Structures are given as structure tokens and as C-alpha cells.
Short mmCIF file of C-alpha atoms in Angstrom, two decimals:
data_model
loop_
_atom_site.label_atom_id
_atom_site.label_comp_id
_atom_site.label_asym_id
_atom_site.label_seq_id
_atom_site.Cartn_x
_atom_site.Cartn_y
_atom_site.Cartn_z
CA VAL A 1 -2.71 -11.41 42.00
CA ILE A 2 -4.79 -12.80 39.15
CA LEU A 3 -4.20 -11.17 35.76
CA ARG A 4 -6.91 -11.93 33.27
CA GLN A 5 -5.58 -11.86 29.72
CA LEU A 6 -8.00 -10.56 27.12
CA PRO A 7 -7.71 -11.28 23.37
CA PHE A 8 -8.01 -7.60 22.49
CA GLU A 9 -6.74 -4.31 23.79
CA LEU A 10 -9.23 -2.18 25.69
CA PRO A 11 -9.24 1.62 25.47
CA ARG A 12 -7.20 3.38 28.12
CA LEU A 13 -8.22 6.55 29.86
CA PRO A 14 -5.78 9.47 30.13
CA LEU A 15 -6.02 9.23 33.93
CA ALA A 16 -4.79 5.64 34.06
CA ALA A 17 -1.29 6.61 35.15
CA HIS A 18 -2.62 8.62 38.12
CA PHE A 19 -4.40 5.73 39.84
CA PRO A 20 -2.81 3.35 42.34
CA THR A 21 -0.94 0.54 40.63
CA LEU A 22 -1.71 -3.11 41.21
CA PRO A 23 1.55 -3.71 43.16
CA ARG A 24 0.74 -0.75 45.41
CA LEU A 25 -2.77 -2.07 46.08
CA ALA A 26 -1.39 -5.53 46.78
CA ALA A 27 1.12 -4.08 49.25
CA GLU A 28 -1.52 -2.01 51.07
CA ILE A 29 -4.19 -4.69 51.19
CA GLY A 30 -1.65 -7.38 52.07
CA SER A 31 -2.75 -10.99 52.29
CA ARG A 32 -6.37 -10.22 53.20
CA LEU A 33 -7.58 -10.23 49.61
CA ARG A 34 -6.66 -11.72 46.27
CA LEU A 35 -6.73 -9.06 43.57
CA GLU A 36 -7.98 -9.77 40.09
CA ARG A 37 -6.89 -7.27 37.48
CA THR A 38 -8.19 -6.60 34.02
CA PRO A 39 -6.36 -3.93 32.01
CA PHE A 40 -7.30 -0.40 33.08
CA ASP A 41 -10.08 0.46 30.68
CA ALA A 42 -12.94 2.83 30.09
CA ALA A 43 -15.63 0.30 31.04
CA HIS A 44 -14.31 -0.43 34.53
CA ALA A 45 -11.97 2.44 35.10
CA TYR A 46 -12.49 3.03 38.78
CA ALA A 47 -13.04 -0.43 40.21
CA GLN A 48 -10.81 -3.40 40.94
CA ARG A 49 -12.38 -6.76 41.74
CA ALA A 50 -10.88 -8.80 44.55
CA PHE A 51 -11.77 -11.90 46.55
CA SER A 52 -12.14 -12.42 50.26
CA GLY A 53 -12.10 -16.20 50.34
CA THR A 54 -14.64 -17.05 47.66
CA ALA A 55 -16.69 -13.84 48.07
CA ALA A 56 -16.11 -11.13 45.48
CA VAL A 57 -15.57 -7.58 46.74
CA MET A 58 -14.83 -4.31 44.94
CA VAL A 59 -11.87 -2.04 45.53
CA GLN A 60 -13.13 1.37 44.44
CA LEU A 61 -10.14 3.33 43.16
CA LEU A 62 -9.84 7.07 43.65
CA PRO A 63 -7.66 9.50 41.71
CA PRO A 64 -5.25 11.70 43.64
CA ALA A 65 -6.64 14.81 45.30
CA ARG A 66 -4.76 17.09 42.91
CA LEU A 67 -7.08 15.98 40.12
CA LEU A 68 -10.25 16.83 42.03
CA ALA A 69 -11.82 19.98 43.39
CA SER A 70 -10.61 20.73 46.92
CA THR A 71 -14.07 20.12 48.38
CA TYR A 72 -14.59 16.80 46.63
CA VAL A 73 -12.22 14.49 48.51
CA PRO A 74 -13.75 15.33 51.92
CA LEU A 75 -17.16 14.60 50.38
CA ILE A 76 -15.97 11.19 49.19
CA VAL A 77 -14.45 10.35 52.57
CA GLU A 78 -17.51 11.50 54.52
CA ALA A 79 -19.97 9.69 52.23
CA ALA A 80 -18.08 6.39 52.38
CA ARG A 81 -17.61 6.57 56.17
CA ARG A 82 -21.28 7.43 56.69
CA ALA A 83 -22.36 4.50 54.50
CA ALA A 84 -20.05 2.17 56.48
CA ALA A 85 -21.30 3.42 59.85
CA ARG A 86 -25.00 3.16 58.96
CA PRO A 87 -25.41 0.11 56.73
CA THR A 88 -28.79 -0.53 55.18
CA PRO A 89 -29.92 -3.67 53.33
CA HIS A 90 -30.85 -1.58 50.28
CA ALA A 91 -27.31 -0.26 49.72
CA LEU A 92 -24.10 -1.92 48.65
CA ARG A 93 -22.12 -1.96 51.90
CA VAL A 94 -18.88 -0.10 52.34
CA LEU A 95 -16.75 -2.79 53.98
CA GLU A 96 -13.75 -0.59 54.67
CA PRO A 97 -14.05 3.20 54.40
CA PRO A 98 -11.12 5.45 53.39
CA SER A 99 -8.43 5.35 56.06
CA SER A 100 -6.85 8.73 55.32
CA GLU A 101 -7.88 12.22 54.27
CA GLU A 102 -6.38 11.63 50.81
CA PRO A 103 -7.44 8.04 50.11
CA ALA A 104 -6.48 6.01 47.07
CA TRP A 105 -9.19 3.38 47.49
CA PHE A 106 -11.92 2.00 49.70
CA LEU A 107 -13.55 -1.40 49.90
CA GLU A 108 -17.15 -2.17 48.91
CA GLU A 109 -19.08 -5.43 48.89
CA GLY A 110 -19.29 -7.12 45.54
CA PRO A 111 -22.59 -6.38 43.80
CA PRO A 112 -25.08 -9.23 43.33
CA ARG A 113 -25.08 -10.92 39.94
CA LEU A 114 -28.73 -10.19 39.23
CA THR A 115 -29.49 -6.69 37.98
CA LEU A 116 -32.59 -5.02 36.62
CA ASP A 117 -31.09 -5.32 33.16
CA LEU A 118 -30.46 -9.06 33.57
CA ALA A 119 -33.96 -9.62 34.96
CA ARG A 120 -35.40 -7.96 31.86
CA ARG A 121 -33.27 -10.10 29.55
CA LEU A 122 -34.11 -13.33 31.40
CA ARG A 123 -37.84 -12.69 31.10
CA ARG A 124 -37.44 -11.49 27.48
CA THR A 125 -40.77 -9.69 27.58
CA LEU A 126 -41.91 -8.16 30.84
CA SER A 127 -45.62 -7.60 31.30
CA PRO A 128 -46.74 -4.13 32.48
CA ALA A 129 -47.58 -5.77 35.83
CA GLU A 130 -43.99 -7.02 36.16
CA ALA A 131 -42.63 -3.62 35.11
CA ALA A 132 -44.76 -1.89 37.76
CA PHE A 133 -43.68 -4.44 40.39
CA LEU A 134 -39.98 -3.91 39.67
CA LEU A 135 -40.43 -0.15 39.59
CA ARG A 136 -42.11 -0.24 43.01
CA GLU A 137 -39.24 -2.27 44.48
CA TRP A 138 -36.70 0.20 43.04
CA ASP A 139 -38.67 3.07 44.52
CA ARG A 140 -38.81 1.38 47.93
CA ALA A 141 -35.03 0.99 47.90
CA SER A 142 -34.59 4.63 46.90
CA LEU A 143 -36.92 5.80 49.67
CA ALA A 144 -35.09 3.66 52.24
CA LEU A 145 -31.79 5.29 51.30
CA GLU A 146 -33.23 8.80 51.18
CA SER A 147 -34.68 8.32 54.69
CA ARG A 148 -31.10 7.69 55.89
CA GLY A 149 -29.84 10.88 54.29
CA LEU A 150 -28.16 8.94 51.46
CA SER A 151 -28.55 9.67 47.78
CA PRO A 152 -29.35 6.70 45.49
CA VAL A 153 -27.35 8.17 42.66
CA ALA A 154 -27.09 5.08 40.45
CA VAL A 155 -30.34 4.44 38.63
CA CYS A 156 -28.89 2.86 35.48
CA PRO A 157 -30.47 -0.62 35.07
CA HIS A 158 -26.98 -2.17 35.12
CA GLU A 159 -26.45 -0.59 38.56
CA ILE A 160 -29.78 -1.60 40.12
CA PHE A 161 -29.02 -4.87 41.87
CA MET A 162 -31.38 -7.55 43.11
CA GLU A 163 -30.53 -9.89 45.97
CA PHE A 164 -32.71 -12.77 47.14
CA ALA A 165 -33.65 -12.48 50.77
CA ASP A 166 -33.37 -16.15 51.74
CA ALA A 167 -29.69 -16.53 52.59
CA GLN A 168 -30.22 -20.15 53.77
CA ASN A 169 -30.97 -21.48 50.28
CA PRO A 170 -29.12 -21.04 47.00
CA PRO A 171 -30.60 -18.37 44.72
CA PRO A 172 -32.83 -19.61 41.90
CA GLY A 173 -31.16 -20.33 38.59
CA ASP A 174 -31.70 -18.48 35.34
CA GLU A 175 -34.17 -21.07 33.99
CA GLN A 176 -36.33 -20.82 37.09
CA LEU A 177 -36.31 -17.02 36.94
CA ALA A 178 -37.16 -17.01 33.24
CA ALA A 179 -40.10 -19.38 33.75
CA GLY A 180 -42.28 -17.30 36.06
CA PRO A 181 -43.38 -13.67 36.38
CA VAL A 182 -41.18 -11.42 38.49
CA HIS A 183 -43.85 -10.90 41.15
CA ALA A 184 -43.87 -14.70 41.68
CA TRP A 185 -40.10 -14.93 42.23
CA PRO A 186 -38.76 -15.70 45.73
CA ALA A 187 -38.56 -12.59 47.88
CA PHE A 188 -35.76 -10.21 46.91
CA ILE A 189 -34.59 -6.73 47.77
CA VAL A 190 -33.25 -4.08 45.44
CA LYS A 191 -29.79 -2.76 46.28
CA LEU A 192 -28.28 0.51 45.02
CA ARG A 193 -25.04 2.36 45.43
CA ALA A 194 -25.76 4.99 48.03
CA HIS A 195 -22.73 7.25 47.89
CA PRO A 196 -21.33 9.46 45.14
CA VAL A 197 -17.87 7.98 44.71
CA ALA A 198 -17.67 5.55 41.81
CA VAL A 199 -20.75 6.89 40.07
CA HIS A 200 -19.76 10.54 40.06
CA LEU A 201 -16.17 10.04 38.97
CA ALA A 202 -16.63 8.29 35.65
CA GLN A 203 -20.26 7.38 35.06
CA PRO A 204 -19.27 4.54 32.69
CA ARG A 205 -22.91 3.40 32.78
CA ARG A 206 -24.54 6.73 33.48
CA PHE A 207 -28.30 6.71 33.50
CA VAL A 208 -29.47 8.81 30.56
CA ARG A 209 -33.18 8.68 29.87
CA GLU A 210 -32.68 9.14 26.14
CA ARG A 211 -30.28 6.19 26.07
CA LEU A 212 -32.87 3.90 27.66
CA LEU A 213 -35.64 4.73 25.23
CA ASP A 214 -33.79 5.66 22.03
CA PRO A 215 -31.25 3.42 20.25
CA CYS A 216 -29.47 6.49 18.88
CA PRO A 217 -26.22 7.60 20.52
CA PRO A 218 -26.64 10.04 23.45
CA ARG A 219 -26.62 13.72 22.62
CA ALA A 220 -23.43 15.72 22.75
CA ALA A 221 -22.76 17.58 25.98
CA ALA A 222 -23.44 20.91 24.27
CA ASP A 223 -26.98 19.74 23.45
CA LEU A 224 -27.86 18.66 26.98
CA PRO A 225 -30.00 20.97 29.12
CA PRO A 226 -28.20 22.80 31.94
CA GLY A 227 -28.21 21.40 35.46
CA SER A 228 -26.96 18.27 37.15
CA PRO A 229 -25.88 15.37 34.91
CA PRO A 230 -28.69 12.86 34.37
CA GLY A 231 -28.96 10.20 37.03
CA LEU A 232 -27.30 12.17 39.83
CA GLY A 233 -29.20 13.18 42.91
CA ALA A 234 -32.57 11.85 44.02
CA PRO A 235 -34.43 10.02 41.22
CA THR A 236 -37.24 12.05 39.70
CA ALA A 237 -40.65 11.19 38.29
CA ALA A 238 -39.12 11.35 34.81
CA ASP A 239 -36.47 8.82 35.87
CA ALA A 240 -39.25 6.52 37.12
CA ALA A 241 -41.21 6.98 33.88
CA ALA A 242 -38.15 6.13 31.78
CA LEU A 243 -37.46 3.00 33.81
CA PHE A 244 -41.09 1.92 33.57
CA ALA A 245 -41.20 2.40 29.80
CA TRP A 246 -37.87 0.62 29.39
CA LEU A 247 -39.06 -2.32 31.52
CA CYS A 248 -42.21 -2.57 29.40
CA GLY A 249 -40.04 -2.89 26.30
CA GLY A 250 -40.19 0.69 25.06
CA ALA A 251 -42.61 3.59 24.96
CA ALA A 252 -44.79 1.79 22.38
CA ALA A 253 -45.33 -1.11 24.81
CA VAL A 254 -46.61 1.06 27.66
CA PRO A 255 -50.29 0.27 28.40
CA ARG A 256 -52.56 2.55 26.43
CA GLU A 257 -54.24 3.94 29.53
CA LEU A 258 -50.83 5.10 30.84
CA SER A 259 -49.15 6.23 27.61
CA VAL A 260 -50.22 9.88 27.94
CA LEU A 261 -49.11 9.97 31.57
CA VAL A 262 -45.74 8.37 30.83
CA GLY A 263 -45.09 10.54 27.77
CA GLY A 264 -46.05 13.73 29.59
CA THR A 265 -43.86 12.86 32.56
CA LEU A 266 -40.91 12.19 30.29
CA ASP A 267 -41.21 15.40 28.28
CA GLY A 268 -42.00 17.56 31.32
CA SER A 269 -45.50 18.57 30.27
CA ARG A 270 -46.91 16.86 33.38
CA ALA A 271 -45.47 18.04 36.68
CA LEU A 272 -45.64 14.89 38.78
CA THR A 273 -43.73 13.82 41.84
CA ARG A 274 -42.10 10.41 41.81
CA ALA A 275 -44.62 9.27 44.45
CA ALA A 276 -47.54 10.35 42.26
CA PHE A 277 -46.14 8.48 39.27
CA LEU A 278 -45.71 5.32 41.37
CA ASP A 279 -49.29 5.69 42.59
CA ALA A 280 -50.45 5.80 38.96
CA VAL A 281 -48.71 2.57 37.88
CA SER A 282 -49.08 0.56 41.12
CA PRO A 283 -52.65 -0.64 40.37
CA LEU A 284 -51.10 -2.84 37.66
CA ILE A 285 -49.37 -4.97 40.31
CA PRO A 286 -51.35 -8.16 41.08
CA ARG A 287 -52.48 -8.46 44.66
CA PRO A 288 -51.07 -11.45 46.52
CA PRO A 289 -53.60 -14.26 46.98
CA LYS A 290 -55.39 -14.28 50.29
CA PRO A 291 -54.46 -17.18 52.60
CA PRO A 292 -57.21 -19.78 52.93
CA ALA A 293 -59.60 -19.16 55.78
CA ALA A 294 -59.08 -21.37 58.81
CA LYS A 295 -61.68 -24.07 59.25
CA ALA A 296 -63.99 -23.69 62.22
#
């Protein structure tokens, strides 16, 4: 067990005492994995990083059933088992689904290092063409999961992962990624979490459209409109519009010809489907160069 000492004390959640302890996890997992433990904190409350050899994996921790609605634990178990049985390249894989009807944890592959948020920071300023390209790849991943009956519930930029498709070569470094436009990067796929477990329990990085586009703190729960919490369920056209504006660098950086469309989609005055919004921004994406014609 690796205990990482931090120079400051992180906030503790009231539920900390109800989760499986590190010794219990070590006993159940045995010698298969090496556990790394940071203090139980609000930023990573429901996940424990571990290593299988040199590969990082995530132990997703679950609170006891007595703290959840009676219908919720079966949902968690079914979702994780379904994701494990029908893996898709666009989802973080469930490596080991819950083994009991009242599970304390399950095992998920470690997420790739590159995220949509990191891609934006590496490029510093994304062009509208790059923003549209990234949005299209996110939408393709979402559609792939939805076609499998899975819900891409995590749409926060920190939870949208990017993995380079060429497993035979090392991934490009930060300097290489920063030097060229995103649509010129080596081929990659977008990966999302495709089950409700870790996202629904705590939402430490919940996708809130206002948080993406407004530096002010998110509104109090009493001020939020009724309905599902933001970011849960199938992504909407407004989610896509918020991601596009955020990728561009804010609403003011959205191309003038799209500003009315983006603003209307965000405030609900334009009733668009997600597909229709993607159709509207996709013309910004540069077409790949045609291969040279073969000589006669």
C-alpha cells in the first residue's frame, strides 16, 4: 500500500467512515494490485487509484446499501456488469464488475491522462475549427454509447478523456500536441464513463453549464430549475452548445455567424436537437486533404 503524504489537510466528507477502509480493500483485492491512497477527501471521494503492474486502474468505492435508495444498488450492479459484458472503445472499461448484490467496490480501467480540459490548456487558444472538431468527436463517442443502451453521463471536460489510437507507438508529448491544431493530431478516440456509479454518487466535477461559461460560483440548489441534475442522462443540445462555447474560449469568442444560434440554444429560446446543433457547427471543421491522384 502506498500512502501519499500531502502537506495540507483535505476536507473530509461526512460519509468517509461508511466506506471500505484501505486495509479491507487490500485484504479483498489481495496481491493482484498495489493500492495508492490519498486521504479521503471531497475531490476524490469515491475512487481509489491502484496499479496492476505499471498500469493505473481505479477502484470505484461504493457506500453501503443502507445509505442508498433500495432500487439504487441493483442499478449500480446491473450497469457495471452490463458495461463489463459489452465493452466499447468509447467507454472506460469495467475490468471487474461488482461480485455481490451489496458491493463495496468495483474495478475500472484507469482513465487516460489527456482530457478535453488538458487539450484546451495545451493549445491555449483553440480555433473555432478545433472546437468544432473536438465537439464532433465527443458527440461520436456519446452516440456510440447511446447505441449500446448506455448513458454517457459524464460530460464535464475533466471527465471527457482522449486516447490515441496507435497503441504501437508512444503517445505524443505535450510540446508536440501544443504545436499543431487538434485536427492535425494523431488519430484519437474520445472515451467517457458510461455507467452511473461514480458520477451519480458525488459529482465532484459535475458538468454545470453555468460553471463552464461563468466564473461566478454555481447557483444554490434552491435556484436551480427542477428536473434532473445538470450533466446526467443523455447530453442535450444545450450541453453541446456550452462545450462548444467553452472550447472556443467563452461565449464572446464564438464565431459571429454562430453566436445567435449558440446563445439561443443555451437559453432555450431555440429548440434544437443535439444532432441539429452538431450539423450547424460541423462546416467549420477543415476537410482532410485529398490523396494525390495516381499517375497513369
